[in-house]
Coordinates of C-alpha atoms and ligand atoms in Angstrom, one line a residue:
X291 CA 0.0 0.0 0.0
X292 CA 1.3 3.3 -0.8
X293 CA 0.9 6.3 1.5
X294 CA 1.2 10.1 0.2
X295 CA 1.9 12.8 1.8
X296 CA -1.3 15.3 1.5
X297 CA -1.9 18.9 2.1
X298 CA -5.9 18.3 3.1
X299 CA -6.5 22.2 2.6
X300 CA -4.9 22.5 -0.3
X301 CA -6.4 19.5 -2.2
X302 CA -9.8 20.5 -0.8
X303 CA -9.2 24.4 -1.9
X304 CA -8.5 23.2 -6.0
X305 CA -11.4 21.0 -6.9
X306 CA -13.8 22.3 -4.0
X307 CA -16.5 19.5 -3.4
X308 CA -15.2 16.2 -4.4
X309 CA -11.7 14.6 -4.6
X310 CA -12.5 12.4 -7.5
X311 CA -9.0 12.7 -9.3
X312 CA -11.3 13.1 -12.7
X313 CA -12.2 16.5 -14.6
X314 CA -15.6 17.8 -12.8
X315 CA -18.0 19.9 -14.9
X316 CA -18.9 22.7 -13.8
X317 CA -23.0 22.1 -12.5
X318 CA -24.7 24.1 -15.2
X319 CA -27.9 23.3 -17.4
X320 CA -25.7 22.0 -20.8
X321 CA -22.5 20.2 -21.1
X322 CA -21.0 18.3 -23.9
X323 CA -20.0 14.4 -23.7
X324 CA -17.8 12.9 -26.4
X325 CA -17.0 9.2 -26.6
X326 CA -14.4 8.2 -28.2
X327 CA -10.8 5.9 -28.0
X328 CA -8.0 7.3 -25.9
X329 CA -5.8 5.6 -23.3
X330 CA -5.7 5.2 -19.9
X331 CA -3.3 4.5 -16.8
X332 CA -4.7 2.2 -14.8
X333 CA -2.2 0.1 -13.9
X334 CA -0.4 2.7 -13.0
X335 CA 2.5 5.0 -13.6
X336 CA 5.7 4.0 -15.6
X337 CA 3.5 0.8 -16.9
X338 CA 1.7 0.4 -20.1
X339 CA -1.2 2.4 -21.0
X340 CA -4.4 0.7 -21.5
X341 CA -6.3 1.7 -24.9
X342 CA -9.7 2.2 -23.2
X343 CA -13.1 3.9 -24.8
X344 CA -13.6 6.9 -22.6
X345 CA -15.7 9.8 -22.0
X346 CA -14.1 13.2 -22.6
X347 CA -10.7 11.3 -23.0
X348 CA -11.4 9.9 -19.4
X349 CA -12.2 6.5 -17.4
X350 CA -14.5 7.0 -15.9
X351 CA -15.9 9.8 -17.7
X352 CA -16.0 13.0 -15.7
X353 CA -18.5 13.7 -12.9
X354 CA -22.0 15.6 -14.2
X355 CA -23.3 17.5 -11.4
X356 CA -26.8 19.3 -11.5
X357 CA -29.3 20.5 -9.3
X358 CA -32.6 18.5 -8.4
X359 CA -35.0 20.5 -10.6
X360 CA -33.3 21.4 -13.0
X361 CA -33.2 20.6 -17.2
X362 CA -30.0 19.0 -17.5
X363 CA -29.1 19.5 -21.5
X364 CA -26.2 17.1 -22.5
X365 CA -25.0 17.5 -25.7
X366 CA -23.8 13.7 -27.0
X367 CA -21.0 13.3 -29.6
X368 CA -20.2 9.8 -30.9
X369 CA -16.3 9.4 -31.6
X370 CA -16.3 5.8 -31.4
X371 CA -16.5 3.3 -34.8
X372 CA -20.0 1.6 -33.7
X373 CA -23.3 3.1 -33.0
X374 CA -24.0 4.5 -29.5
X375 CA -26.0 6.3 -27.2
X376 CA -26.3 7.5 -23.4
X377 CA -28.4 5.9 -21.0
X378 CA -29.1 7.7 -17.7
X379 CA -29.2 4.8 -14.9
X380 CA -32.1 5.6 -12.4
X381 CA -33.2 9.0 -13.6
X382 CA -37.1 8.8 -14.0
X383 CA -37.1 10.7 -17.9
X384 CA -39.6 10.4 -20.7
X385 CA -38.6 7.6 -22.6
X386 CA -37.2 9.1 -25.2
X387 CA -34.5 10.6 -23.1
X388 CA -33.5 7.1 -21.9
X389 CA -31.2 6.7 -24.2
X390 CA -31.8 2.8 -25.0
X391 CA -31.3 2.4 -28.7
X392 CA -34.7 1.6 -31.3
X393 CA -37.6 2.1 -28.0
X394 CA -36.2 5.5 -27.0
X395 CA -34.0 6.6 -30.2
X396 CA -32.2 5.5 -33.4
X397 CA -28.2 4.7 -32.3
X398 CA -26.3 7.4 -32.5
X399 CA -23.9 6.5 -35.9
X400 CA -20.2 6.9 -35.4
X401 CA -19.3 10.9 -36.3
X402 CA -23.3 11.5 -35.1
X403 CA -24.4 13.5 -32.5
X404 CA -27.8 13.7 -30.3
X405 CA -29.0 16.5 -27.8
X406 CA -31.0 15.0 -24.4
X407 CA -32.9 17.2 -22.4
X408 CA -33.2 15.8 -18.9
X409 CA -35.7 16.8 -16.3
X410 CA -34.3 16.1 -13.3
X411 CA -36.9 15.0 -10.8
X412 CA -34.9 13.6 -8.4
X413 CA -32.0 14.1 -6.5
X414 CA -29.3 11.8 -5.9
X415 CA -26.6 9.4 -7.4
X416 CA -26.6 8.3 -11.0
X417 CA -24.6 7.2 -13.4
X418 CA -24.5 7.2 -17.4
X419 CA -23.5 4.6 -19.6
X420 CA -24.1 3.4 -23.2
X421 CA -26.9 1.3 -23.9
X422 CA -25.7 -0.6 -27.2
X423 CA -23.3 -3.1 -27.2
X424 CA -23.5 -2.5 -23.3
X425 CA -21.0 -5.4 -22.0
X426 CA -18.2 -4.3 -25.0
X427 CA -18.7 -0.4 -24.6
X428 CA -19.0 -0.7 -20.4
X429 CA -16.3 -2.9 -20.2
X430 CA -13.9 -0.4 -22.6
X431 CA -14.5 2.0 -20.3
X432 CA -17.8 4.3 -21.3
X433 CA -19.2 4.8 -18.2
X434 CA -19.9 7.9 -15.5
X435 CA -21.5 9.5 -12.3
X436 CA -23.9 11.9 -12.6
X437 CA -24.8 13.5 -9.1
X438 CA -27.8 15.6 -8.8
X439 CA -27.8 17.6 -6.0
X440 CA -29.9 18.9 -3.0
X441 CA -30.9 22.2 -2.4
X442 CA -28.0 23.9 -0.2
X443 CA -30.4 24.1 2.7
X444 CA -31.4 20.4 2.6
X445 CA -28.0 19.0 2.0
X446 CA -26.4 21.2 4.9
X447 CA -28.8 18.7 6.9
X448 CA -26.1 15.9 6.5
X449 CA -23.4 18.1 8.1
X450 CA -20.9 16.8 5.7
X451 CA -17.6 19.2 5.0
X452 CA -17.1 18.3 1.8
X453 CA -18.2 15.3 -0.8
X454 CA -15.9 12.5 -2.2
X455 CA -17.4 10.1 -5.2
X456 CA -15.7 6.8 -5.6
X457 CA -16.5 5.2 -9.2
X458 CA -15.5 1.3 -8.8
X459 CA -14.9 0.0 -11.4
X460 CA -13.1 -3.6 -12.5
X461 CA -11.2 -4.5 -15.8
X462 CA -10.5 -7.9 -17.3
X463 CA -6.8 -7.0 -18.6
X464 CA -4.2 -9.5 -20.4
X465 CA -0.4 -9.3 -19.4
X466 CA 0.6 -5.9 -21.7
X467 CA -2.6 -4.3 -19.8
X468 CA -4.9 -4.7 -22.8
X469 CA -8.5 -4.8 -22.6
X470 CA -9.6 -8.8 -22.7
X471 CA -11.7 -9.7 -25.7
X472 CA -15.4 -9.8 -25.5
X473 CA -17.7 -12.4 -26.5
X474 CA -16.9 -14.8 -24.1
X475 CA -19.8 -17.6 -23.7
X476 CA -18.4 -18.6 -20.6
X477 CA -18.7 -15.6 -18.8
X478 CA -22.6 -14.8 -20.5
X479 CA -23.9 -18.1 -18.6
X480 CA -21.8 -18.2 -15.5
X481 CA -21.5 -14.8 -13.0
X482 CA -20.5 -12.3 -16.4
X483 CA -17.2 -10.8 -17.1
X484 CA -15.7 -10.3 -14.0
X485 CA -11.9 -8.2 -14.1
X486 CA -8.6 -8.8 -12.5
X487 CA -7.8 -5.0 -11.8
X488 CA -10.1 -3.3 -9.9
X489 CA -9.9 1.0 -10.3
X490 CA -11.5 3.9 -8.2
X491 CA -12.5 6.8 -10.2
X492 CA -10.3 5.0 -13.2
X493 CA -6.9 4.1 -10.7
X494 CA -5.1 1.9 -8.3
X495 CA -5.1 3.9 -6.1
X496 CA -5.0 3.2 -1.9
X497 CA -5.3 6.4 -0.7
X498 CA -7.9 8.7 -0.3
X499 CA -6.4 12.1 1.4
X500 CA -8.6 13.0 4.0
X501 CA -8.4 14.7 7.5
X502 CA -9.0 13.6 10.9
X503 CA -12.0 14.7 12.5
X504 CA -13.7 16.0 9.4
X505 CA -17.3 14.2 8.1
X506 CA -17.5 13.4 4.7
X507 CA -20.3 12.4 2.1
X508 CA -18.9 9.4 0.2
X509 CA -21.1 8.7 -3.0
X510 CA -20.2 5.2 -4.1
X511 CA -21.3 4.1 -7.7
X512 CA -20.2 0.2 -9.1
X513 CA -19.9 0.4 -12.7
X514 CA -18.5 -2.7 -13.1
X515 CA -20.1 -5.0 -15.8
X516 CA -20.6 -8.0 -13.2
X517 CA -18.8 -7.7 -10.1
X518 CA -20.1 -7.2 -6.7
X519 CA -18.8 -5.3 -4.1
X520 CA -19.2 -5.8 -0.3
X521 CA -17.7 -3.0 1.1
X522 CA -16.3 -2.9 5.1
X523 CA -14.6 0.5 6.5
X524 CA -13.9 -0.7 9.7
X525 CA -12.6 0.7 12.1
X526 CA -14.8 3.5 10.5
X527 CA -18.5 2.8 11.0
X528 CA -20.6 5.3 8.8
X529 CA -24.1 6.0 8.1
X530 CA -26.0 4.4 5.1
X531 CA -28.0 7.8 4.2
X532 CA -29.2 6.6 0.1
X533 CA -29.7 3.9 -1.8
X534 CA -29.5 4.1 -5.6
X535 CA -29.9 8.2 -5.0
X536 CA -32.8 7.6 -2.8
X537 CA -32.4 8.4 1.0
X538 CA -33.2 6.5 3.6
X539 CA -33.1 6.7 7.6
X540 CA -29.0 6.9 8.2
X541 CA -28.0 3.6 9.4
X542 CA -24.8 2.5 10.6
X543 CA -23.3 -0.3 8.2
X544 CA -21.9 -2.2 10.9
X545 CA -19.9 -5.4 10.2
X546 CA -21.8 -6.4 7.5
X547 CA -20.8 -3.5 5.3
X548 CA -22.3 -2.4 1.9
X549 CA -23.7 -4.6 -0.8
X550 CA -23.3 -2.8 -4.3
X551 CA -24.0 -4.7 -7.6
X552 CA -23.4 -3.7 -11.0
X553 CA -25.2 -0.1 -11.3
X554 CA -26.4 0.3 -7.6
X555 CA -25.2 3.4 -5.9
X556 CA -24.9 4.2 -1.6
X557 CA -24.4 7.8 -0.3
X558 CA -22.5 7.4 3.2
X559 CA -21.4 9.6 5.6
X560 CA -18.7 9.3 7.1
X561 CA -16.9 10.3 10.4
X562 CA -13.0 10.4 9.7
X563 CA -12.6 9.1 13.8
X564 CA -9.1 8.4 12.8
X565 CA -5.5 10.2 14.2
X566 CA -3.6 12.3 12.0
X567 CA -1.0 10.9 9.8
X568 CA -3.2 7.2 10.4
X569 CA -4.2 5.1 7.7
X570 CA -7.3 2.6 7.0
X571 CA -8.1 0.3 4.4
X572 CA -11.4 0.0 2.7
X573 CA -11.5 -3.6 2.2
X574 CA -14.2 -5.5 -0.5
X575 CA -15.5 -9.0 1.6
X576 CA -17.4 -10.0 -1.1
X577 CA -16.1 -13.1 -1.1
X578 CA -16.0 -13.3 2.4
X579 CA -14.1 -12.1 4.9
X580 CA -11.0 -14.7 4.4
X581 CA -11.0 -13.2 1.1
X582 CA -10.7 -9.5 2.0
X583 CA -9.0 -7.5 -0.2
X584 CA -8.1 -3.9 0.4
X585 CA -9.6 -1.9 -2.7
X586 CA -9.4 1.5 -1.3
X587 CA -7.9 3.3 2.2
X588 CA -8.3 6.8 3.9
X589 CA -4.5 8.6 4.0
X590 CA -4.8 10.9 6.6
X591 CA -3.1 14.0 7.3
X592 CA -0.7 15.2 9.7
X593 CA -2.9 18.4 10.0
X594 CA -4.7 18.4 13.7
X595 CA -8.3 17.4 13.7
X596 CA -11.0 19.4 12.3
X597 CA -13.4 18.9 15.8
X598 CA -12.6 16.7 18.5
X599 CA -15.8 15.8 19.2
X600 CA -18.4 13.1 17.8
X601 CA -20.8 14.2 15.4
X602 CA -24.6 13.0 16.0
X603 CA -26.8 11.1 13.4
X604 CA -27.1 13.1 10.1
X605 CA -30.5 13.7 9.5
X606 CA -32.9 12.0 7.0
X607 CA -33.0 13.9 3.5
X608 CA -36.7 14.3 2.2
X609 CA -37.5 11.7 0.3
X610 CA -37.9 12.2 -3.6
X611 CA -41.3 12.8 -5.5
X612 CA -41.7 8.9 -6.3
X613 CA -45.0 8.3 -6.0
X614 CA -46.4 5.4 -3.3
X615 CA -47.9 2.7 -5.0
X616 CA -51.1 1.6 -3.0
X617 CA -50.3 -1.9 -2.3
X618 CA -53.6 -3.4 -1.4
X619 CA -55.1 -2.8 -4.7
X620 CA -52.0 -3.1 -7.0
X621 CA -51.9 -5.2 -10.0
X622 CA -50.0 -8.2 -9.7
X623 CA -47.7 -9.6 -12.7
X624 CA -44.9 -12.4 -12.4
X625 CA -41.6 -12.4 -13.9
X626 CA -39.7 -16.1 -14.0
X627 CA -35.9 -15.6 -14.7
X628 CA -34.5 -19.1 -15.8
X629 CA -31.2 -20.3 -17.5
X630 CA -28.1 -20.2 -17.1
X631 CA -25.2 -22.5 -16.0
X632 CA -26.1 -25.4 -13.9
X633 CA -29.9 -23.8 -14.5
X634 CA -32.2 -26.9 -15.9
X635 CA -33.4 -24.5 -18.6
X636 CA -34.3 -26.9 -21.4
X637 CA -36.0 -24.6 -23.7
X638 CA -37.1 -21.4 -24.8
X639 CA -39.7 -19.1 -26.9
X640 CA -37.8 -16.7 -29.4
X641 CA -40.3 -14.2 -31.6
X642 CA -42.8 -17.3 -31.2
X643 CA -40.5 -20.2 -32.3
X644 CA -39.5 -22.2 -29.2
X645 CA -35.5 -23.2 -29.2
X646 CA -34.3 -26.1 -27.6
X647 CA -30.9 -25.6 -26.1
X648 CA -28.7 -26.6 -28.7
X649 CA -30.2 -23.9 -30.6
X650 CA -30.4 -21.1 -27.6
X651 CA -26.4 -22.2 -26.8
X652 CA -26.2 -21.3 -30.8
X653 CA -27.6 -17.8 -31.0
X654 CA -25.8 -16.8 -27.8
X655 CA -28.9 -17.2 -25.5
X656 CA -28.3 -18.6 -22.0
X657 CA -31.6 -17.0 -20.1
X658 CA -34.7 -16.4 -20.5
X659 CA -38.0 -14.5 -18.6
X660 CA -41.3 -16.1 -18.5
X661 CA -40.0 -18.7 -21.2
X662 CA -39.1 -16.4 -23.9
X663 CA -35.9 -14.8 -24.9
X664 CA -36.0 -11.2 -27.3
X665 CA -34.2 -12.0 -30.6
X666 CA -34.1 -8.1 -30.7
X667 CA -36.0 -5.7 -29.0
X668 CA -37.6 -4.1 -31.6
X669 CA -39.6 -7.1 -32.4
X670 CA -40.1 -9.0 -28.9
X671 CA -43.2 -7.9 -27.6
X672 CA -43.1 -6.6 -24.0
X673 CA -42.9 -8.5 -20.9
X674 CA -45.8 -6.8 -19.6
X675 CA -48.4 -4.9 -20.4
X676 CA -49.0 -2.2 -17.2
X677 CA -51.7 0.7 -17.0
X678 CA -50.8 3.7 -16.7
X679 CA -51.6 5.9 -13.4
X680 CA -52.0 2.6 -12.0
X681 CA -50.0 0.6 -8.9
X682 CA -48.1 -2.8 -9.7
X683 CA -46.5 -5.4 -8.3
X684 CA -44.4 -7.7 -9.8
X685 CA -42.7 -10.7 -8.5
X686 CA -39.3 -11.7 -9.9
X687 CA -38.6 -15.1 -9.1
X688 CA -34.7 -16.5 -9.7
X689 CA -35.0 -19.7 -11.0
X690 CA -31.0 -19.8 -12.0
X691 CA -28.2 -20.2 -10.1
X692 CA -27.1 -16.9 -10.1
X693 CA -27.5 -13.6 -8.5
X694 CA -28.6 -11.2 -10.4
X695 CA -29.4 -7.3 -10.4
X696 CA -32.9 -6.1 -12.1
X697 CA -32.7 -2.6 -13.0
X698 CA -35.9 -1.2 -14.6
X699 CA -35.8 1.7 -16.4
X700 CA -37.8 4.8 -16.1
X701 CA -39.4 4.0 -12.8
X702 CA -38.4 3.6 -9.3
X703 CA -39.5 1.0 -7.1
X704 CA -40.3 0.1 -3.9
X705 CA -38.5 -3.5 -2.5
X706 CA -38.0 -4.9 0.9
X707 CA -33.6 -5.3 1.0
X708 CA -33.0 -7.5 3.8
X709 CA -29.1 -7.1 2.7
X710 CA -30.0 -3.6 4.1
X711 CA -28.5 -3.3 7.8
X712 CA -31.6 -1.9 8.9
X713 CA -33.7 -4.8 7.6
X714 CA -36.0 -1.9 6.3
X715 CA -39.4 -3.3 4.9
X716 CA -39.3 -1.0 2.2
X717 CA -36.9 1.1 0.2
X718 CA -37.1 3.3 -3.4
X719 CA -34.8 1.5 -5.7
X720 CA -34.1 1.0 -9.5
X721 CA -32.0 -1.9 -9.4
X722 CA -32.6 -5.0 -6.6
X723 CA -30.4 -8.1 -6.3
X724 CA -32.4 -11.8 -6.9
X725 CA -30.1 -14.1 -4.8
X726 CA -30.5 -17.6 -6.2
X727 CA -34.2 -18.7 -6.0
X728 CA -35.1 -16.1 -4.2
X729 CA -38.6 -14.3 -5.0
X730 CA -39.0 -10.1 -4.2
X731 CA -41.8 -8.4 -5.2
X732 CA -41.1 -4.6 -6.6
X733 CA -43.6 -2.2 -6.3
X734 CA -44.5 0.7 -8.1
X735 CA -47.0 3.1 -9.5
X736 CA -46.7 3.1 -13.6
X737 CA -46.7 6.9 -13.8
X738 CA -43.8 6.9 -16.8
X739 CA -45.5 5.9 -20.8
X740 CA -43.5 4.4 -22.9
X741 CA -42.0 0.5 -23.7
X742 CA -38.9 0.0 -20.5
X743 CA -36.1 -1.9 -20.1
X744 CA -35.9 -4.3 -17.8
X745 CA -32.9 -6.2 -17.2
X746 CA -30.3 -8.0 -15.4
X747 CA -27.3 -5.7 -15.1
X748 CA -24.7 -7.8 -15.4
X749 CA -24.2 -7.2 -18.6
X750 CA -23.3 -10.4 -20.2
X751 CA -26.9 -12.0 -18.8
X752 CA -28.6 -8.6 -20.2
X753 CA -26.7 -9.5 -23.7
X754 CA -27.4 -12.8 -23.7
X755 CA -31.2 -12.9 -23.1
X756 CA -31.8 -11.9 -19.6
X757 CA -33.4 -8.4 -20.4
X758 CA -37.1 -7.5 -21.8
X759 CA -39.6 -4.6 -22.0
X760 CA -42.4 -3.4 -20.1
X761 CA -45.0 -1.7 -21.7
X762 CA -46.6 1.5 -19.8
X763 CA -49.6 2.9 -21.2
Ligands
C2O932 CU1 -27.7 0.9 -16.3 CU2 -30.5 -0.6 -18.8 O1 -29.1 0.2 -17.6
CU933 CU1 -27.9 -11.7 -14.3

């Protein structure tokens, strides 16, 4: 582990809120996003550059920052040699804002470009990605965090000094640092494309400068195309305080940590109760605690603390304008998830022929929902047919092997988390991890028209039949 020797105030003075080592655009109503090839050092200094797709020449690409209520225009340039477009995980838009290529827009052609206008409803953590190609252009590095702030007023309730966002992110690199090849069947019907190098906010890096005594909000965001994090701060215990951008009561994480799949955001804060010039890993225990391994650590400063004394409980930020499904007379709707390795599937329905699994094995399809895999999603009809204005609940059931995270687009939902260390009955999310034949029920009102995604996001299930649509009207 390296250590560096930080100047807290100085670091804090440059970039104000936020340490991400990334480019942050300045919060405004327009900014510009280019993707295109560049290269990238995330191995590290003095070793070979990786050839990455980036973001304004950056991995991850830099940090949009807006205020809850405003239009956020983004002006999106394709510099890459394949179609595109940007999808904007877990903001509630119109659909044709969502960025998912033939139900919300044409792809964006290489040397194309495409204005989205973004009402931003809620406030919170986000994230942007492509949504063509998604396990290739994710895992080349085309992804970012897009905050959306609170109101001054109601963010001073947290009591944080300043704000840190940690993008983690993994790579599957070969021995010259090169990106992997994609494609890999093994990978679509096992757990996805998991990396060997895992980067925060695009490095290796161990130390987050920070000083003692001082509170910070830590926005977390895995972009990773399958990997799950389980993150422990110990001997720092902070407060859970939002879940995919949505708030909930600040909890402490305790022992058990933070669960984060691919696409699920937390906001902590967190209580630097450590001595000057002390440092503390951040240690991922997803595969359990005899397989720790240190992905991040707090470096702090020889400067004396900022208070002496412990802070209290932030306060609960005011929930956003999702509206509260009424779950006595919702509309009930099932969705099966089956396949995968070691699954049993034997069969399935694609555009109305049904595939053994020679034939699904063939045209790259290892899962299915409710029986039927989309040959492409202009010509699958939807999943489900929901009314609009109306409440729903529908119950994913895991009928694979697998864990998997189901991220529906253009609505939130409520789900009861017991992974959540306050065992709350019911939180707001957009994405919910289905351990292995477990059954959740997500609930929501269909307030949103248009034909959603809904998908696993690990992206080599979502690419390999594990996604559908959801028809609101
Ligand atoms: Cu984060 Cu359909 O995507
Ligand atoms: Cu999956």
């Amino acid at each position: 582990m390296r250590r560096r020797q930080f100047l807290a105030t100085t670091v804090g003075a440059l970039v104000g809120v936020g340490t991400s080592h990334r480019p942050v655009l300045a919060a405004g109503p327009s900014v510009s996003i280019a993707a295109g090839p560049t290269t990238a050092e995330l191995v590290g200094a003095g070793l070979p550059k990786t050839q990455v797709w980036a973001y304004n020449q950056s991995v991850p690409g830099p940090v949009i920052r807006a205020q809850q209520g405003d239009e956020l225009r983004v002006v999106f340039e394709n510099g890459l040699a394949e179609p595109s477009t940007i999808h904007w995980h877990g903001l509630r838009v119109p659909v044709k804002q969502d960025g998912v290529s033939y139900l919300s827009q044409e792809p964006i052609a290489p040397g194309g470009r495409h204005l989205y206008t973004l009402p931003l409803a809620d406030a919170g953590t986000f994230w942007y990605h492509p949504h063509v190609n998604s396990s290739e252009q994710v895992g080349r590095g085309l992804s970012g965090v897009l905050i959306v702030k609170e109101a001054p007023s109601i963010a001073a309730r947290l009591g944080v000094d300043r704000e840190i966002v940690w993008a983690i992110d993994d790579w599957r690199l070969d021995e010259a640092a090169q990106i992997a090849p994609f494609g890999n069947r093994h990978d679509a019907s096992h757990g996805g494309r998991f990396g060997n190098v895992i980067t925060i906010n695009g490095r290796q890096d161990l130390g987050e400068p920070v000083r003692a005594g001082e509170r910070v909000r830590l926005r977390l965001a895995n972009l990773a195309n399958a990997q799950f994090f389980n993150l422990r701060f110990q001997p720092l215990d902070p407060w859970l305080v939002a879940f995919d951008g949505h708030p909930v009561e600040p909890t402490r994480l305790g022992d058990g940590g933070v669960w984060l799949g691919p696409g699920q955001r937390a906001d902590l804060v967190v209580d630097i109760d450590l001595e000057p010039g002390a440092y503390a890993e951040v240690i991922d225990i997803s595969y359990g605690v005899d397989e720790a391994r240190a992905i991040m650590g707090w470096t702090v400063s020889d400067m004396a603390p900022l208070r002496q004394t412990a802070r209290p409980a932030p306060s609960t930020l005011p929930a956003n304008p999702v509206p509260e499904p009424d779950l006595e007379n919702a509309e009930k709707h099932s969705l099966v998830f089956e396949g995968g390795a070691m699954g049993g599937m034997t069969q399935a329905n694609m555009n109305g022929r049904m595939l053994d699994m020679r034939a699904l094995v063939e045209a790259g399809r290892f899962w299915s929902i409710n029986g039927s895999v989309p040959a492409d999603i202009r010509s699958s009809p939807p999943l489900l047919d929901l009314a609009l204005g109306k409440s729903h609940i529908i119950r994913l059931e895991n009928r694979t092997r697998w864990v998997h995270p189901i991220h529906l687009h253009g609505h939130s939902f409520l789900v009861s988390d017991p992974r959540l260390p306050d065992g709350s009955p019911k939180v707001v999310r957009d994405t919910v991890l289905m351990a292995p034949n477990e059954v959740t029920d997500i609930a929501f009102v269909a307030d949103n028209p248009g034909q959603w995604m809904l998908h696993c996001h690990v992206l080599e299930h979502q690419g390999s039949g594990m996604m559908g649509t959801i028809r609101v009207g």
